[in-house]
CSV table of C-alpha atoms (C1' of nucleotides) in Angstrom, one decimal:
chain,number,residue,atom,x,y,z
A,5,UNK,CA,42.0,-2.0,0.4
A,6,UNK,CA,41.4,2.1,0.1
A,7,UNK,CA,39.4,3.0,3.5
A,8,UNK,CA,36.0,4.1,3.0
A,9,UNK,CA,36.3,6.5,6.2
A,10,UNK,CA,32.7,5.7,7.9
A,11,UNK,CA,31.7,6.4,11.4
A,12,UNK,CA,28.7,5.8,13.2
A,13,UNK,CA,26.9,9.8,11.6
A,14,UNK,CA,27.5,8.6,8.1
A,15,UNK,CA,26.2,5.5,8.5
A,16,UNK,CA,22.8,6.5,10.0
A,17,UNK,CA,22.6,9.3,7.5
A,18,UNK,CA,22.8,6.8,4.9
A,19,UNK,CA,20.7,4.7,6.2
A,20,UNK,CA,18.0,7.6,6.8
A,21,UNK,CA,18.3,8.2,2.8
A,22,UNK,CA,17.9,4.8,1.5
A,23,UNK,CA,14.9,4.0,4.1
A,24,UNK,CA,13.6,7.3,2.5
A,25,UNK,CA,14.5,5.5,-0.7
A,26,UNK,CA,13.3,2.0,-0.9
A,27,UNK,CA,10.8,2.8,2.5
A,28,UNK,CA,11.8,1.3,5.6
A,29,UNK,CA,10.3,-2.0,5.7
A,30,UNK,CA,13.1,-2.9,2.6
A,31,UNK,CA,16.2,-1.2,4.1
A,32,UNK,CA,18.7,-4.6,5.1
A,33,UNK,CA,21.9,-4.2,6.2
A,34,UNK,CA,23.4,-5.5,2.6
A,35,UNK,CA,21.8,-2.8,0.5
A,36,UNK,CA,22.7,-0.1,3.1
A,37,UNK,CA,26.7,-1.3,3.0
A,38,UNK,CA,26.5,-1.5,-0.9
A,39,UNK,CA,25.0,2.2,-0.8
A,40,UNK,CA,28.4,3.4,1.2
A,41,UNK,CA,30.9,1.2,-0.6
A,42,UNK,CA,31.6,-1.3,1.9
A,43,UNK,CA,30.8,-5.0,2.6
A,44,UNK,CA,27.8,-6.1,5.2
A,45,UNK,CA,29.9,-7.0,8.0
A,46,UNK,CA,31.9,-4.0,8.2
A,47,UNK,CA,28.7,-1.9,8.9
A,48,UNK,CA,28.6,-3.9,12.4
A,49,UNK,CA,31.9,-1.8,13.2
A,50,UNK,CA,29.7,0.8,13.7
A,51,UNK,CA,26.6,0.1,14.5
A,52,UNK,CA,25.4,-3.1,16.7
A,53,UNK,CA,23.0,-4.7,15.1
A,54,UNK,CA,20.5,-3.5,12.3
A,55,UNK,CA,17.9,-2.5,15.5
A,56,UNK,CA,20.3,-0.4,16.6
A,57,UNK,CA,20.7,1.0,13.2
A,58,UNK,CA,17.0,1.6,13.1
A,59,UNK,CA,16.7,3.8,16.7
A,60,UNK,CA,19.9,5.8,15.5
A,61,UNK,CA,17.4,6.2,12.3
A,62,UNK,CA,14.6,7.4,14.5
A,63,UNK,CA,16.7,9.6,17.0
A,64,UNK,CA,17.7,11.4,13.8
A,65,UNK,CA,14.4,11.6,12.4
A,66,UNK,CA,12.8,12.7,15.9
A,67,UNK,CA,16.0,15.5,16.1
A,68,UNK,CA,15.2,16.7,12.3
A,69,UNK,CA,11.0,17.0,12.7
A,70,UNK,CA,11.9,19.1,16.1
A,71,UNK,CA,14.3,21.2,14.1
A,72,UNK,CA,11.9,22.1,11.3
A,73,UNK,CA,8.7,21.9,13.3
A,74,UNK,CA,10.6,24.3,16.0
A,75,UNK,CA,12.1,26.6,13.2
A,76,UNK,CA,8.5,26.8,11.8
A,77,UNK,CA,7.1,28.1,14.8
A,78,UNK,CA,9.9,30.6,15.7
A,79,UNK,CA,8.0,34.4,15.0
A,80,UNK,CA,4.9,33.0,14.9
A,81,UNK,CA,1.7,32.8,17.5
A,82,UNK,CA,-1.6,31.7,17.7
A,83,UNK,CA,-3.1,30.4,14.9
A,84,UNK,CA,0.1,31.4,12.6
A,85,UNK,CA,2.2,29.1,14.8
A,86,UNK,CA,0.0,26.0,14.5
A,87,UNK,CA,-0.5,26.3,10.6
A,88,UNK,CA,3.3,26.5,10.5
A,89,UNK,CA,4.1,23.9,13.0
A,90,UNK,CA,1.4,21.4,11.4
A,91,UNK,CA,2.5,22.2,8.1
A,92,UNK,CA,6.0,21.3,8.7
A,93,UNK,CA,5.6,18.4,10.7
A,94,UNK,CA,3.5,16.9,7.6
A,95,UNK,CA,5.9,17.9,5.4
A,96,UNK,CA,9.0,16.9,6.9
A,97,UNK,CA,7.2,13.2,7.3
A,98,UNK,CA,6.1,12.9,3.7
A,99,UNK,CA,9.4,14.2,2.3
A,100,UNK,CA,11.3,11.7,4.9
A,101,UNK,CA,8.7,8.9,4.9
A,102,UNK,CA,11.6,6.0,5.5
A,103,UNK,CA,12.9,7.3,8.1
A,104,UNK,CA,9.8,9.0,10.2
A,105,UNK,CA,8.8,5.1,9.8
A,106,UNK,CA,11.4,3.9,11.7
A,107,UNK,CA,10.1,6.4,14.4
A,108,UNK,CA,7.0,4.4,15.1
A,109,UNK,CA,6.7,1.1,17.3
A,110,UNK,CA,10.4,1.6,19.1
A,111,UNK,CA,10.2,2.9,22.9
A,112,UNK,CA,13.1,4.4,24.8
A,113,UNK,CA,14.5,2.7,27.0
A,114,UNK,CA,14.8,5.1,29.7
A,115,UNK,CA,14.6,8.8,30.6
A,116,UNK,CA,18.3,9.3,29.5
A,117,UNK,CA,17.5,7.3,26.2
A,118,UNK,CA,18.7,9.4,23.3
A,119,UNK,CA,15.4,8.6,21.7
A,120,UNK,CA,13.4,9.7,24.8
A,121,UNK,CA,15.3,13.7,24.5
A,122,UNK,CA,14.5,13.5,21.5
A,123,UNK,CA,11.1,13.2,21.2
A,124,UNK,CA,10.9,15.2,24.1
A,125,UNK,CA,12.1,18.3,22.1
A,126,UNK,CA,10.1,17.2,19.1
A,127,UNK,CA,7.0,17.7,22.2
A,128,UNK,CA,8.5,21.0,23.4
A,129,UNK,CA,8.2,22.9,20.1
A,130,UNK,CA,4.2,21.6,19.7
A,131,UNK,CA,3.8,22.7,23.0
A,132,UNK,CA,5.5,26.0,22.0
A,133,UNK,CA,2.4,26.2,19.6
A,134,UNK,CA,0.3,26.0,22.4
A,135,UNK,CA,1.5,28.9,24.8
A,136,UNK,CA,-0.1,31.0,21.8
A,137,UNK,CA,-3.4,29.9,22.9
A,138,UNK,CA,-5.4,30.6,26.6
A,139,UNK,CA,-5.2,27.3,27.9
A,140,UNK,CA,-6.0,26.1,31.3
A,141,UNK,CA,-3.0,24.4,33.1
A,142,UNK,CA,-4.4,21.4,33.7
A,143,UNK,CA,-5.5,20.8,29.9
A,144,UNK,CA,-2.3,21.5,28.3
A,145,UNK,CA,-1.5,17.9,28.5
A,146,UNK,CA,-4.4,16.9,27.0
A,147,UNK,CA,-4.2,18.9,24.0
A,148,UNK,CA,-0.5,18.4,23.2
A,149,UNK,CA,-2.0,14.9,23.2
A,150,UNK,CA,-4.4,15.8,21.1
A,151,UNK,CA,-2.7,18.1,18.1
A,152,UNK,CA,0.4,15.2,18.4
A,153,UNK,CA,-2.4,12.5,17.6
A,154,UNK,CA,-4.3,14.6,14.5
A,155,UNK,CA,-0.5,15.4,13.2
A,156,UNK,CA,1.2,12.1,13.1
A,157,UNK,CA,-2.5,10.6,12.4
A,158,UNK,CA,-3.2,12.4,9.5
A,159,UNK,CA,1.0,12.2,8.1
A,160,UNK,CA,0.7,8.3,9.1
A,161,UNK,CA,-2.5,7.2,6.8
A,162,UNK,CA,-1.2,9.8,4.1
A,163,UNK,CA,2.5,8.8,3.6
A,164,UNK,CA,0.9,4.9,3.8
A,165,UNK,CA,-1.7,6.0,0.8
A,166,UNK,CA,-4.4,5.9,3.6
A,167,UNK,CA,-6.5,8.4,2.5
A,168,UNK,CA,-8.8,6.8,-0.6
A,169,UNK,CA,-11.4,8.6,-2.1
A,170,UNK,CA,-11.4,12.0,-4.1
A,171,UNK,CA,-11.6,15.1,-1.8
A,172,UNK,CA,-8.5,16.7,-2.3
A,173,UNK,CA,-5.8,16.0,1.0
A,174,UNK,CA,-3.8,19.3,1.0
A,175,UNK,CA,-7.4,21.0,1.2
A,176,UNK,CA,-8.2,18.4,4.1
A,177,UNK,CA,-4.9,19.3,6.1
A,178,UNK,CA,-6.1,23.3,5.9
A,179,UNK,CA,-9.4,22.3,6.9
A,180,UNK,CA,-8.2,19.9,10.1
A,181,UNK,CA,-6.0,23.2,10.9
A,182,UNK,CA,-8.7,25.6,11.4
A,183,UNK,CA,-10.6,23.0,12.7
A,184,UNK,CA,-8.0,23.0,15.5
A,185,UNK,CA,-7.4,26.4,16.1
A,186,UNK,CA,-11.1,26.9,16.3
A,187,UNK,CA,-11.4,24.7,19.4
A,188,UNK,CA,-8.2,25.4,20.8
A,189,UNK,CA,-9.0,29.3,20.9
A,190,UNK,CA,-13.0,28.2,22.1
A,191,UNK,CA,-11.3,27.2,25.5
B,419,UNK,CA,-0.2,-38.2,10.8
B,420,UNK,CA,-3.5,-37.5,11.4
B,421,UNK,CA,-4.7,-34.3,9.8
B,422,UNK,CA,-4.8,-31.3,11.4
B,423,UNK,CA,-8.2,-29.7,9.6
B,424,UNK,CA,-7.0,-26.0,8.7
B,425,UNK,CA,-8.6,-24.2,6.0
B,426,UNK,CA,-8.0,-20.4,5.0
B,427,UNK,CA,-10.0,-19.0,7.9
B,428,UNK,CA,-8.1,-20.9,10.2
B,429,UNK,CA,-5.2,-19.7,9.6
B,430,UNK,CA,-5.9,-16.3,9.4
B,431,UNK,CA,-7.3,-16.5,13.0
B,432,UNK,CA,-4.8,-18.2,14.8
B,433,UNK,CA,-2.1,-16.0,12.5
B,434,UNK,CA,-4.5,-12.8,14.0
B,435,UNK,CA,-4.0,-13.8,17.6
B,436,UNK,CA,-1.0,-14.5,18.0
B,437,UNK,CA,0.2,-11.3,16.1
B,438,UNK,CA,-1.8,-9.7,19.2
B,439,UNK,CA,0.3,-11.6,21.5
B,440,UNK,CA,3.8,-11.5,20.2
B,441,UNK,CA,3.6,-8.3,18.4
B,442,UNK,CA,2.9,-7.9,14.4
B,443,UNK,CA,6.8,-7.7,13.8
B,444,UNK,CA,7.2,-11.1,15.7
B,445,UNK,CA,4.7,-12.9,14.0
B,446,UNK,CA,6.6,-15.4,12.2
B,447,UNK,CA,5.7,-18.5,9.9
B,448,UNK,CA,7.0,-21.0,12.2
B,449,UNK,CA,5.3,-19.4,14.7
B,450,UNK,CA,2.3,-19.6,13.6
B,451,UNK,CA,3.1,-23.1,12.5
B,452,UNK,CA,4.1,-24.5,15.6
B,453,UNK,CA,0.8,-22.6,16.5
B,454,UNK,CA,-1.6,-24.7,14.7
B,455,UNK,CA,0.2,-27.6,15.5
B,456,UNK,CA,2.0,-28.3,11.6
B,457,UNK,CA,5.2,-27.8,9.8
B,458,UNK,CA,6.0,-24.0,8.5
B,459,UNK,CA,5.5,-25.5,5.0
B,460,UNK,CA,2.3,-27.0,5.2
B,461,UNK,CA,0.6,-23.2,5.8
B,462,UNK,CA,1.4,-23.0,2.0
B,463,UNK,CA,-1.7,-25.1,1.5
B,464,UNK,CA,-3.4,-22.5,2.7
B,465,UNK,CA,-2.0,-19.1,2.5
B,466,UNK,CA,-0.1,-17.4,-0.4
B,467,UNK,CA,2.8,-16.0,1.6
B,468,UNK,CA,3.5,-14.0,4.3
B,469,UNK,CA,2.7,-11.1,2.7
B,470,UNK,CA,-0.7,-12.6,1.9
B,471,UNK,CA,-1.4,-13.9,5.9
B,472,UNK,CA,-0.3,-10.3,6.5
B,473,UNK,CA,-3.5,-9.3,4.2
B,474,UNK,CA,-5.8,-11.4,5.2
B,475,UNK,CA,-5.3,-10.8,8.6
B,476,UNK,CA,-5.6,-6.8,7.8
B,477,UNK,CA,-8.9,-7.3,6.1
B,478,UNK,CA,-9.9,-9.3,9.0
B,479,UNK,CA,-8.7,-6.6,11.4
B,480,UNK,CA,-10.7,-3.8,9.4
B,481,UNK,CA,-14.0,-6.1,9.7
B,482,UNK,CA,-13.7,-6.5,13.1
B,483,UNK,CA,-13.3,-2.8,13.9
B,484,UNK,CA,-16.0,-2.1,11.3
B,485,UNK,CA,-18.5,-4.9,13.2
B,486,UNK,CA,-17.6,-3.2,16.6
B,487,UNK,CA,-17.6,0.8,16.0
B,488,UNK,CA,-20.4,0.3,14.0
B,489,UNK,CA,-22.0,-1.5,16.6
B,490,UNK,CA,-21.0,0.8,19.3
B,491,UNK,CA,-22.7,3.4,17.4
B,492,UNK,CA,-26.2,2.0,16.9
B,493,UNK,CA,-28.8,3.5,18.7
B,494,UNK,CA,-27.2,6.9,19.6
B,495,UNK,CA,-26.5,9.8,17.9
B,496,UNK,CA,-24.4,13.6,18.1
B,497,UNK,CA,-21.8,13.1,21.1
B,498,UNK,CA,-22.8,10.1,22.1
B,499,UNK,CA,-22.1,8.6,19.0
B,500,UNK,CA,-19.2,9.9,18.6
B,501,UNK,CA,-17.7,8.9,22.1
B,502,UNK,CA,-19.1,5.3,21.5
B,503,UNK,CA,-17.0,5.7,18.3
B,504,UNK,CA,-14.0,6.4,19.1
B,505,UNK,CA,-14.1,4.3,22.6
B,506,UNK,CA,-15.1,1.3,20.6
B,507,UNK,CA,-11.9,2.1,17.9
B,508,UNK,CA,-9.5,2.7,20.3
B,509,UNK,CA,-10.6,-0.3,22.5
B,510,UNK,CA,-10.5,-2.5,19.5
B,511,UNK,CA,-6.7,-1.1,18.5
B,512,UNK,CA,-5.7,-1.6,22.3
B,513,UNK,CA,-6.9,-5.3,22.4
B,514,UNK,CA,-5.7,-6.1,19.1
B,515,UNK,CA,-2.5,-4.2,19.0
B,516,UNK,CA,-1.3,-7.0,16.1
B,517,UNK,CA,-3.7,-7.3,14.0
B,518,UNK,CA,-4.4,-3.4,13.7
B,519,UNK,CA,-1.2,-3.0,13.0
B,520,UNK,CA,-1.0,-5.6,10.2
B,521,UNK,CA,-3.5,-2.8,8.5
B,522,UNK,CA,-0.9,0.1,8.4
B,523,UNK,CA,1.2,0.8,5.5
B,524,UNK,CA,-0.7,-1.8,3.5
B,525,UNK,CA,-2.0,-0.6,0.2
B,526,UNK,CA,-5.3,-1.9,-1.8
B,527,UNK,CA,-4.9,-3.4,-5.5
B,528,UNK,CA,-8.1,-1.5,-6.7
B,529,UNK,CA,-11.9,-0.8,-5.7
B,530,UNK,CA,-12.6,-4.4,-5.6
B,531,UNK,CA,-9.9,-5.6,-2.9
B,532,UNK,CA,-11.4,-7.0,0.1
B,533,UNK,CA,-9.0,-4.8,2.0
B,534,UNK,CA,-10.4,-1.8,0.3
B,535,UNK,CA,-14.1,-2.7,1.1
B,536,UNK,CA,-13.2,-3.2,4.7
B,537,UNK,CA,-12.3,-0.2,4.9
B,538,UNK,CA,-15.1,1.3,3.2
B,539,UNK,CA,-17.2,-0.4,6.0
B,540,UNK,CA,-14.8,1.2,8.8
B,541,UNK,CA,-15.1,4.6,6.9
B,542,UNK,CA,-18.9,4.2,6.9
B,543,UNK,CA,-19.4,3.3,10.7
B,544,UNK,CA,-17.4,6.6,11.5
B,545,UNK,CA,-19.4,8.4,8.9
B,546,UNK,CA,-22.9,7.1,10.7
B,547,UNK,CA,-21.3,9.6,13.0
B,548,UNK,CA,-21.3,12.4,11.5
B,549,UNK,CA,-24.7,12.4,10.4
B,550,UNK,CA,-25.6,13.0,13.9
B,551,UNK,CA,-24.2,16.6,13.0
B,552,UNK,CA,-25.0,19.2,11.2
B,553,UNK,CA,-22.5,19.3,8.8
B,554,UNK,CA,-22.2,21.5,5.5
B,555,UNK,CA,-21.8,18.4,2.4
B,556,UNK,CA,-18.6,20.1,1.6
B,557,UNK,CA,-17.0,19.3,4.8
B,558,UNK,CA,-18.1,16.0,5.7
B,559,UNK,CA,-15.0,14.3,4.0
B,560,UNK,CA,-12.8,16.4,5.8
B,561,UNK,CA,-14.6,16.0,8.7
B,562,UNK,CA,-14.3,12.1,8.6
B,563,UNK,CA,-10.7,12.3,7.6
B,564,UNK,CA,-9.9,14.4,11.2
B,565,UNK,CA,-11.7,11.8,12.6
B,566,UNK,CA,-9.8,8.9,11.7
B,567,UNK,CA,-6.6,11.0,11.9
B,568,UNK,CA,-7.4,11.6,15.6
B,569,UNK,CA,-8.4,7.7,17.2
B,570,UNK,CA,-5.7,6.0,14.2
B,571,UNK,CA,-3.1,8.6,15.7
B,572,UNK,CA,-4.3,8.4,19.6
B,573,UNK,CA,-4.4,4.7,19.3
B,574,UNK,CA,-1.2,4.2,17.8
B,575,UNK,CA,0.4,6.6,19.6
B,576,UNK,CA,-0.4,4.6,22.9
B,577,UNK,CA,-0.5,1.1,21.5
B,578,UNK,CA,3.5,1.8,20.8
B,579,UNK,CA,4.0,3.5,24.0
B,580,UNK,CA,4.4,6.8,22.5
B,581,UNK,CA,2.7,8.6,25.4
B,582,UNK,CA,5.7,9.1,27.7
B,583,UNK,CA,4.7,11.6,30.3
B,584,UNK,CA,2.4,11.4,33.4
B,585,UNK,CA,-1.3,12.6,32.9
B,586,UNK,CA,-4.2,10.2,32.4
B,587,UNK,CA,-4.3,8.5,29.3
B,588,UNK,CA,-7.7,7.4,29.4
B,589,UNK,CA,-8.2,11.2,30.8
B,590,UNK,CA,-7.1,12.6,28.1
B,591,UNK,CA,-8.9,10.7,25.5
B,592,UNK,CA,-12.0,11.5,26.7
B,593,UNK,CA,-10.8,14.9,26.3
B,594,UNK,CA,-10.2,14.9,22.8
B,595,UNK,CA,-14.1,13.5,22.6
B,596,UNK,CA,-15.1,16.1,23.8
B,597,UNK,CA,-12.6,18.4,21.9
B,598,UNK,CA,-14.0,16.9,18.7
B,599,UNK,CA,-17.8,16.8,19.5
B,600,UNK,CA,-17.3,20.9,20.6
B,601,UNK,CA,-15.9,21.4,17.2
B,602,UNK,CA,-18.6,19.7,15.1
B,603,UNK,CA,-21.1,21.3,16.9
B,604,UNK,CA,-19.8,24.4,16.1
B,605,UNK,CA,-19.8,24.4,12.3
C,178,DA,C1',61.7,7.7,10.9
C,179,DG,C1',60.5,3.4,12.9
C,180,DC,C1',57.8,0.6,16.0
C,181,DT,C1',53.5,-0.5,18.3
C,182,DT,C1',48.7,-0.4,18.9
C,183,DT,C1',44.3,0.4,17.5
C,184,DT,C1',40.8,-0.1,14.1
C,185,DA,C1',38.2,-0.4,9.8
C,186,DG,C1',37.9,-3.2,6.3
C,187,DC,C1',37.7,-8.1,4.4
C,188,DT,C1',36.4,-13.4,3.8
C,189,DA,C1',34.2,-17.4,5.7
C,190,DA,C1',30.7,-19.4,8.1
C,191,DC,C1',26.4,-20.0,10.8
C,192,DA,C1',21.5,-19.4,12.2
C,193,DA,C1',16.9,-18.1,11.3
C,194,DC,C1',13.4,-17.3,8.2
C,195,DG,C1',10.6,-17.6,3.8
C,196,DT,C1',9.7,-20.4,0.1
C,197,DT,C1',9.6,-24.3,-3.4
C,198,DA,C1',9.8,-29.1,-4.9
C,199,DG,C1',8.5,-33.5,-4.5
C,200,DC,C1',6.7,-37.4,-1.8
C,201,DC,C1',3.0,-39.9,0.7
C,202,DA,C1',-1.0,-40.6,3.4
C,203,DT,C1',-5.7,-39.2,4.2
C,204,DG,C1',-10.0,-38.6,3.0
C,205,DT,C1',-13.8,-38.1,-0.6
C,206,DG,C1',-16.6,-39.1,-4.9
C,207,DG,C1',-17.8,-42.3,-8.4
D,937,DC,C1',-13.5,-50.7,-4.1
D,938,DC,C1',-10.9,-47.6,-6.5
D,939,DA,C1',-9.3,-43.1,-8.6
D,940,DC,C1',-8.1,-38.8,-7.4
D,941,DA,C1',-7.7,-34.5,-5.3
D,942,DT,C1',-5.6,-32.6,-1.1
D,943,DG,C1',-3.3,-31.6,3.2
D,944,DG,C1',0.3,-33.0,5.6
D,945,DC,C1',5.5,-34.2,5.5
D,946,DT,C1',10.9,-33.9,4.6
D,947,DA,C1',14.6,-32.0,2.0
D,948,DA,C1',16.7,-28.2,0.1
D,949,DC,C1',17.7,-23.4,-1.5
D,950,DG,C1',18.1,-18.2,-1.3
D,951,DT,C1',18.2,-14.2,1.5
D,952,DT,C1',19.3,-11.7,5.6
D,953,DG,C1',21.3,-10.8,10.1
D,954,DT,C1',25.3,-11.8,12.7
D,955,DT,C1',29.8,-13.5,14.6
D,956,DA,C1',34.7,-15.0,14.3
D,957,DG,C1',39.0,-14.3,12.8
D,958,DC,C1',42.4,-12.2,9.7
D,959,DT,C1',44.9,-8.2,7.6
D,960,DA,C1',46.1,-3.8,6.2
D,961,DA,C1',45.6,1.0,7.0
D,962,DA,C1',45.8,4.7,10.1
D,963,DA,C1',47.2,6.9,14.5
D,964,DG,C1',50.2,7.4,18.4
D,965,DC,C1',54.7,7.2,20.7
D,966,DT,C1',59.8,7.3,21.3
DNA sequence: AGCTTTTAGCTAACAACGTTAGCCATGTGG
DNA sequence: CCACATGGCTAACGTTGTTAGCTAAAAGCT
């Protein structure tokens, strides 16, 4: 028997691409080991269990959306950095809808919880879109909240075909941008 | 064996609270069997599958938070509308973590699924809203989308824990009222 | 090189869950 | 009082996640 050469990275790599694939709530552990070759029970020499397999998924996705979010943003200020930040968050979750899914619903389990960092740099480069606006110090917090709540809202109900009706969503997304920026700079 | 007297509706509401109790993912059909005091198969008499519980508990979930934003909202009008709103949606989500989130990533067959006129009722309590503004036509579906994006992200967000850090949860939702009503007025 | 040790794959097997088939008792309508 | 539709049951199957135990490939040491 030829070795397949897996470790723990290739694993949750290929399991971010098939829940991009086949969507999250049908990635199982058999049709991840038949993607990489291999059969079900080896997959458990590198991962734990198929929970663990899903918060390796979301520490991944969490890393990647602060990457392009955060790379988005770099040259950019006021207005230009949130149309850039927003736009690549959005992006990033409708082009990796699987594995952004597997972000929701799973809580770190501590400070030091891989998952935790990374959402916590995922925070820092939204919050790098704020220092481009006059805020007051005590409502930063409160408007991270908010543009983190319009962003993954608004990905959320459009990567689950939330959003019914006719009016045309990129159009919508622009809109809810300036709509932001507006109060954000009316502070 | 004396009978145990389910129907449908039954079903759906026990299936509906204890998804609030053990979490949507843990709602299982033995579970819910052992709920209603009968044996897993016998909830075949009554539902389709799981996948139809899973509906039917959705559409009862969008009813319920039609029936109580809608209600919320009678009677007022311009912010306080809009903060009855989005209190009444984001106390609904809190206290029914389960059955709100049998509702995401769920997809209507066509115009005439129950689901989809659900909600259409939703939809319309939050656009009662924004009537209470003075909105140009051409931005009023934008306008409603940002608002559901905002209280289905915020409530999400902190039904799954996904606030991590320190300031005022509450505090900072009645923030983001305010955030929005500024905003509305302003067009 | 040769030997030992670790490790990544395998097969076999089990538990939990969703689901179907088929039986029987309960209740209802003529 | 009897037919019949119906809501419950048990038995059984397929799928999925997971563990145990074996074996061969790689890696390390002398």
């Amino acid at each position: 028997m030829p070795r397949a050469g897996l470790d723990p990275a290739a694993v949750v790599t290929a399991g971010a691409a098939l829940a991009d694939e086949v969507g999250f709530a049908n990635l199982t552990m058999g049709l991840l080991a038949e993607r990489v070759g291999v059969r079900t029970p080896s997959l458990y020499k590198h991962v734990g269990s198929q929970e663990d397999l899903n918060r390796r998924i979301a520490v991944r996705a969490l890393g990647e959306a602060a990457d392009a979010v955060g790379g988005a943003v770099q040259g950019h200020a006021g207005r230009d950095a949130l149309a850039a930040a927003a736009r690549a968050f959005r992006a990033f979750v409708l082009a990796h809808p699987g594995r952004y899914a597997a972000t929701i619903g799973v809580e770190p389990s501590g400070p030091d919880d891989p998952l935790a960092t990374a959402g916590q740099r995922l925070l820092g480069a939204f919050m790098a879109v704020l220092r481009g606006y006059e805020i007051p110090a005590s409502d930063v917090d409160h408007a991270l909240r908010m543009l983190r709540s319009l962003c993954h809202g608004f990905a959320t109900l459009q990567a689950d075909n939330g959003f019914q009706w006719s009016a045309d969503i990129d159009e919508s997304f622009e809109w809810l941008i300036t709509f932001a920026d507006r109060g954000l700079r009316a502070m």
